[in-house]
Tab-separated table of C-alpha atoms in Angstrom:
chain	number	residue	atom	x	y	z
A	265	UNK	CA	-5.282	-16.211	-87.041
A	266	UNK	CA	-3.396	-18.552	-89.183
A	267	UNK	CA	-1.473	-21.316	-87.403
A	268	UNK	CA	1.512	-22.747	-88.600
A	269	UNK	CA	1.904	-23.979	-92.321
A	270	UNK	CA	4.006	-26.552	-94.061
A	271	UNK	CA	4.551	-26.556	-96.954
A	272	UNK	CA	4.996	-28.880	-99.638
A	273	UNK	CA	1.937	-31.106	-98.161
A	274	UNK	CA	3.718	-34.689	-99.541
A	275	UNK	CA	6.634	-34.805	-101.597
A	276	UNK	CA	8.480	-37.976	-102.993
A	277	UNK	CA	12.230	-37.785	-103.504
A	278	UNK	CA	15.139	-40.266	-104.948
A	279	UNK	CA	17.665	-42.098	-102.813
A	280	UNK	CA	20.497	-39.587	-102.915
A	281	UNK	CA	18.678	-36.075	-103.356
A	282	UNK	CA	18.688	-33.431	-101.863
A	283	UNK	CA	15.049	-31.933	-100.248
A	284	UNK	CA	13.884	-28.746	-98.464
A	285	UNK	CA	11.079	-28.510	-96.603
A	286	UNK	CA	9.021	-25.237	-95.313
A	287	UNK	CA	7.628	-23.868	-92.189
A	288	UNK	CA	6.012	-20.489	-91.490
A	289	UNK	CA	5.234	-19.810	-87.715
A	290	UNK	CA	2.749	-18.639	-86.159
A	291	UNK	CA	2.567	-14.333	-86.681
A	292	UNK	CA	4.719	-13.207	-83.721
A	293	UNK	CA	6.186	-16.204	-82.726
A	294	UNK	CA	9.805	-16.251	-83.020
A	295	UNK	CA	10.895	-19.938	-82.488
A	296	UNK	CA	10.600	-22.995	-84.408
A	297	UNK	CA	11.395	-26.374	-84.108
A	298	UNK	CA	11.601	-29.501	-86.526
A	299	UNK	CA	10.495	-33.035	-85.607
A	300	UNK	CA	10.878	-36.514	-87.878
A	301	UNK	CA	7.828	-38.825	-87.293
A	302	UNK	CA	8.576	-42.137	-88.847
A	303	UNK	CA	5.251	-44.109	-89.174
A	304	UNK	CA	4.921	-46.112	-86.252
A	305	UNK	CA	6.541	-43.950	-83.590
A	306	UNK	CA	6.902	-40.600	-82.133
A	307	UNK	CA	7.989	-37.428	-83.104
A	308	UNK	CA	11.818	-37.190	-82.435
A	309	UNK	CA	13.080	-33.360	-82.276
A	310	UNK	CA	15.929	-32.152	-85.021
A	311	UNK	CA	16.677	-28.554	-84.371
A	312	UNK	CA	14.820	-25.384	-82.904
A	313	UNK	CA	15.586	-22.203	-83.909
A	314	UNK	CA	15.075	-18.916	-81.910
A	315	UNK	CA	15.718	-15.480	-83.066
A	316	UNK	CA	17.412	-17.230	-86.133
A	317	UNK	CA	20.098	-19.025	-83.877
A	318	UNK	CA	19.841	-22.604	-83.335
A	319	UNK	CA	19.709	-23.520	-79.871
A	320	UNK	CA	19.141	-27.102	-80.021
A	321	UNK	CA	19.747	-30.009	-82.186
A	322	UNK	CA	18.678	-33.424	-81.665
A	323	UNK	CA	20.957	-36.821	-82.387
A	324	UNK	CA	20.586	-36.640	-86.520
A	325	UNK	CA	23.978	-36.649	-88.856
A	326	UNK	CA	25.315	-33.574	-90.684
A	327	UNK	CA	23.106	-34.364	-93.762
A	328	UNK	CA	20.197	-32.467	-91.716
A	329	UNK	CA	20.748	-28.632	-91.765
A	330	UNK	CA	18.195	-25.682	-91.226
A	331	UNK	CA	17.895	-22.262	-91.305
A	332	UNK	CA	15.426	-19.127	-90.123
A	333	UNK	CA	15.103	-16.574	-92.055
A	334	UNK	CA	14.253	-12.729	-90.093
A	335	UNK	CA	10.337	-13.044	-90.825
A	336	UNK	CA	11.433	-16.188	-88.521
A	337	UNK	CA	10.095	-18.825	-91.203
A	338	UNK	CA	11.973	-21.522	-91.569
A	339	UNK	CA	13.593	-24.213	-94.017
A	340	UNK	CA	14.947	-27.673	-93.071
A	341	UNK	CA	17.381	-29.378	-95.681
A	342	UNK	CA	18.178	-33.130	-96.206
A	343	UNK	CA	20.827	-34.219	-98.201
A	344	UNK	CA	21.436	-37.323	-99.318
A	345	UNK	CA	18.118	-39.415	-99.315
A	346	UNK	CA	18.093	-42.259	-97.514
A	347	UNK	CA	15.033	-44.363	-97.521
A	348	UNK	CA	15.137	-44.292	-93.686
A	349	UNK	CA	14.454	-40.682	-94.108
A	350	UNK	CA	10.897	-40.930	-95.398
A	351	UNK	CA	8.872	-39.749	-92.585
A	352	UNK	CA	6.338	-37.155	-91.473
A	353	UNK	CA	8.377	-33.763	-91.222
A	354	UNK	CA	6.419	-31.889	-88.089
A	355	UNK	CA	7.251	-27.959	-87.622
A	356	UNK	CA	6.335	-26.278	-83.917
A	357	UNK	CA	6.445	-22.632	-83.610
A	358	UNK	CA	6.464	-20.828	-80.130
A	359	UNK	CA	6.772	-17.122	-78.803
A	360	UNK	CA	10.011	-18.304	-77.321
A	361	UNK	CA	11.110	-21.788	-77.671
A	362	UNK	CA	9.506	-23.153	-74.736
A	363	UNK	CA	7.627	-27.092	-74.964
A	364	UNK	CA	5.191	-25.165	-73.221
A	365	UNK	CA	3.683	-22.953	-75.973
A	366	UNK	CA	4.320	-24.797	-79.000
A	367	UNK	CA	1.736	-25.497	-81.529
A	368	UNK	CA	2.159	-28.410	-84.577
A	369	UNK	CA	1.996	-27.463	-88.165
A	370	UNK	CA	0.181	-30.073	-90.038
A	371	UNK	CA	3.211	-31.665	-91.323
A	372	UNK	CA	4.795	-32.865	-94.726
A	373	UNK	CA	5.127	-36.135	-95.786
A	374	UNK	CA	8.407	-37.006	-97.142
A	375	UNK	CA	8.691	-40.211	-98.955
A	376	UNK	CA	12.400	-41.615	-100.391
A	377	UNK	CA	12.247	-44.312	-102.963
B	265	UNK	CA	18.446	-39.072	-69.788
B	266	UNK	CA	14.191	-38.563	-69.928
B	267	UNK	CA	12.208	-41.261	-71.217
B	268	UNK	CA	8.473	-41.786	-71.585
B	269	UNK	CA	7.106	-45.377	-71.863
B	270	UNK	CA	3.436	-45.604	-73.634
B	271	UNK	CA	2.710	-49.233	-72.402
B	272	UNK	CA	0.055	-50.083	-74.504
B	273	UNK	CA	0.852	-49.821	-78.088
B	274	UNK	CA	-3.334	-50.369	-78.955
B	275	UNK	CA	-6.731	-50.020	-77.628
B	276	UNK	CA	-9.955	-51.051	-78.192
B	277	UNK	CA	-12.631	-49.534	-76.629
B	278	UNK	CA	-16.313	-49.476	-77.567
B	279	UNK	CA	-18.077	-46.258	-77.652
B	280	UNK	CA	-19.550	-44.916	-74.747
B	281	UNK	CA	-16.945	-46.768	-72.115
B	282	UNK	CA	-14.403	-45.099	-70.374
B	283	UNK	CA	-10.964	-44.940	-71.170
B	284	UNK	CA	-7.238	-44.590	-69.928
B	285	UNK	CA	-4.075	-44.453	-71.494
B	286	UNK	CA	-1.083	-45.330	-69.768
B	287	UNK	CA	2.193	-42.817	-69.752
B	288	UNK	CA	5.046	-43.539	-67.324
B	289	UNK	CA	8.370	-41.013	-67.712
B	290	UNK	CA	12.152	-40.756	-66.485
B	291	UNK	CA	13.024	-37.606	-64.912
B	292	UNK	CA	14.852	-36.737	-61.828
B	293	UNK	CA	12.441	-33.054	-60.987
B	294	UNK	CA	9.113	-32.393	-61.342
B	295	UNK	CA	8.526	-32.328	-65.105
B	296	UNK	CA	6.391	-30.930	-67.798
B	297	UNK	CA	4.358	-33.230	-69.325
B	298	UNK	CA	1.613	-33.219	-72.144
B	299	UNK	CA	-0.418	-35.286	-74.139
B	300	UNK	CA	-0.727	-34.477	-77.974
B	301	UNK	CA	-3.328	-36.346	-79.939
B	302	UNK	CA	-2.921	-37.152	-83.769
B	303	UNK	CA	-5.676	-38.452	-86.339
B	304	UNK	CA	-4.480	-39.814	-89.637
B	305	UNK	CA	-2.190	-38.062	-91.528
B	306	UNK	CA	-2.651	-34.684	-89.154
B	307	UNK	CA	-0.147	-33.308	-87.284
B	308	UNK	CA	-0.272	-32.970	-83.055
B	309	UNK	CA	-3.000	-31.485	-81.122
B	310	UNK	CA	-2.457	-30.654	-77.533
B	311	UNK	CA	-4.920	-32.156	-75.296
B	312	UNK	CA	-3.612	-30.977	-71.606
B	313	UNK	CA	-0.239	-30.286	-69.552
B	314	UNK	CA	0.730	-30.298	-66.541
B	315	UNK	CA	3.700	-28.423	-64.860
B	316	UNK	CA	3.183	-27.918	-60.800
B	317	UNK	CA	0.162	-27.170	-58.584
B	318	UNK	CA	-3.217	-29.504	-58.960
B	319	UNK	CA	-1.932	-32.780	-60.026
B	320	UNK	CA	-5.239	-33.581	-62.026
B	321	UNK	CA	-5.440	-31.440	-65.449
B	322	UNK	CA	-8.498	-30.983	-67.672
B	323	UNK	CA	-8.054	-31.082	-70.939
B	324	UNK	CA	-10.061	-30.098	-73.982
B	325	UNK	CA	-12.541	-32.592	-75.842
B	326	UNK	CA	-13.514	-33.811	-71.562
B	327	UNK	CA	-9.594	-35.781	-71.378
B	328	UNK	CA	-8.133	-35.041	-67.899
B	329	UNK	CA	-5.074	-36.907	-66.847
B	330	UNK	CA	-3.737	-37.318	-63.381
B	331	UNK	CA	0.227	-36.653	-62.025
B	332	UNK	CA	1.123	-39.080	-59.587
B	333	UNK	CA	5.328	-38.681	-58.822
B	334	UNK	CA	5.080	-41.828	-56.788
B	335	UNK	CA	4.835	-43.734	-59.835
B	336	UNK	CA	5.832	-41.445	-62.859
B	337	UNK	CA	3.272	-42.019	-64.355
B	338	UNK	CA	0.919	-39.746	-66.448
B	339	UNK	CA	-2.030	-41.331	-67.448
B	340	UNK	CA	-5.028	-39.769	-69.630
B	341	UNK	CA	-8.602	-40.290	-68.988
B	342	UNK	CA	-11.781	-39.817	-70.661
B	343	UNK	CA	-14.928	-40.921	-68.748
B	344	UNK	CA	-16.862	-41.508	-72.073
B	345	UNK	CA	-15.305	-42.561	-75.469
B	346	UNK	CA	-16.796	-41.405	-78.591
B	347	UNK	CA	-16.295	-42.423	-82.233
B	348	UNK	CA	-13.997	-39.188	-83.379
B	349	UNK	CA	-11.513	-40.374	-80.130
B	350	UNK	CA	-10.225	-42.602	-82.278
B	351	UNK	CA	-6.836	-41.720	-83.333
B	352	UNK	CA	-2.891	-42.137	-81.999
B	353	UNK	CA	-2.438	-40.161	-78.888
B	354	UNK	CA	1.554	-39.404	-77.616
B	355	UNK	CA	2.459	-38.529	-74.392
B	356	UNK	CA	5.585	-36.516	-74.021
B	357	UNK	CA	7.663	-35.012	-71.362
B	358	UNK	CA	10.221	-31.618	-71.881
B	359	UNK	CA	13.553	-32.666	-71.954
B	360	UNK	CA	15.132	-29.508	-69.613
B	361	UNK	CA	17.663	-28.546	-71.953
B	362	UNK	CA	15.592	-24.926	-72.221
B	363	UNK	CA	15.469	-25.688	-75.703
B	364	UNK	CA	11.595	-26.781	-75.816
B	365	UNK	CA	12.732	-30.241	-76.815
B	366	UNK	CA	9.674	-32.658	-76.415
B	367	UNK	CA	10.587	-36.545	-75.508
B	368	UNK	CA	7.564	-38.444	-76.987
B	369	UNK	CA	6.212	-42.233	-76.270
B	370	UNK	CA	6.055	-44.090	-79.066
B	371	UNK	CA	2.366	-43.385	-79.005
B	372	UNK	CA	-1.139	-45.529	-78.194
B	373	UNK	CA	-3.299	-46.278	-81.378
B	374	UNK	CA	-6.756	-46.487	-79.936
B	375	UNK	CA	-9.686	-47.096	-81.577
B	376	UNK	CA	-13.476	-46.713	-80.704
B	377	UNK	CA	-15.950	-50.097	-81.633
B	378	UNK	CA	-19.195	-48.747	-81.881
């Protein structure tokens, strides 16, 4: 079975754009949730999604948004690049949201210049 | 608020010597903890948890780590290191909000002299 996927792999964005990244969960599992690695430190959670309702959100400003669609893949939005923002983008799908029974994507690397 | 404190930001180790990792976490109950492990430019790979019952876990690739509440701590162990151990290795606790929120350390860098 396929386990998560990011997708794009790397992408390198402006100050001041705008950039969505991708996650498709594992088949059947119906949670996701979004982590920001910068280099250096640990993963700090964003959001998770369940049943396409967020249920958590972590201490980010408004210029972080995302969304899950009903085939419960996912899409995280950033708008206005910072450079702070460059970072490794981790998704975690799980049957139902718990830490428990959540398995990393591979991740995409976001870098703002 | 949880916390988890990785004490040792990098290790040395040469191959074929044991190894531990240090992990010590905030929380008020008995809490879920893991232990992801990362190699460059990968994302996390669970190496144990531990949530109640036998406070020393197995993990996969021979890692076990140990529970002891008396001093929050968490630590991972490996009796014998071998070159692909080397990597960045996060310890992380579940914040109780019943939103699957992980709280991760900043993470131990170790690498494997051969």
């Amino acid at each position: 079975d396929a386990g998560v996927t990011q997708s794009p792999t790397h992408l390198i964005k402006t100050r001041g754009q705008q950039v969505t990244l991708r996650c498709s969960p594992i088949s059947g599992h119906k949670s996701v949730s979004w982590y920001q690695q910068v280099l250096g430190q640990g993963p700090q959670f964003i959001f998770q999604y369940y049943e396409k309702e967020e249920r958590g959100r972590g201490n980010f400003p408004d210029r972080f948004s995302a969304r899950q669609f009903p085939n419960y893949s996912s899409e995280l939005n950033v708008n206005a690049l910072l450079l702070g923002d460059s970072a490794l983008y981790l998704c975690a799908s799980s049957l139902s949201g718990h830490s428990y029974e959540q398995y990393f994507g591979p991740g995409t690397r976001l870098t703002v210049t | 608020a949880q916390s988890v404190t990785q004490p040792d930001i990098h290790i040395t180790v040469s191959e074929g010597a044991s190894l531990e990792l240090r992990c010590n976490y905030s929380y008020g109950a008995t809490p879920y903890l893991f232990w992801y492990v990362q190699s460059p430019g990968q994302g996390l790979q669970l190496l144990l948890k531990y949530f109640s019952g036998d406070t020393l876990v197995q993990g996969i690739k021979g890692f076990e780590a140990e529970f002891k509440r008396s001093q929050s701590s968490f630590n991972l162990r490996k009796p014998s290191v071998h070159w692909s151990d080397a990597a960045e290795y996060f310890c992380a606790v579940d914040d109780s909000s019943n939103t699957g929120k992980l709280i991760f350390g900043q993470g131990t860098t170790l690498q494997v002299k051969p």
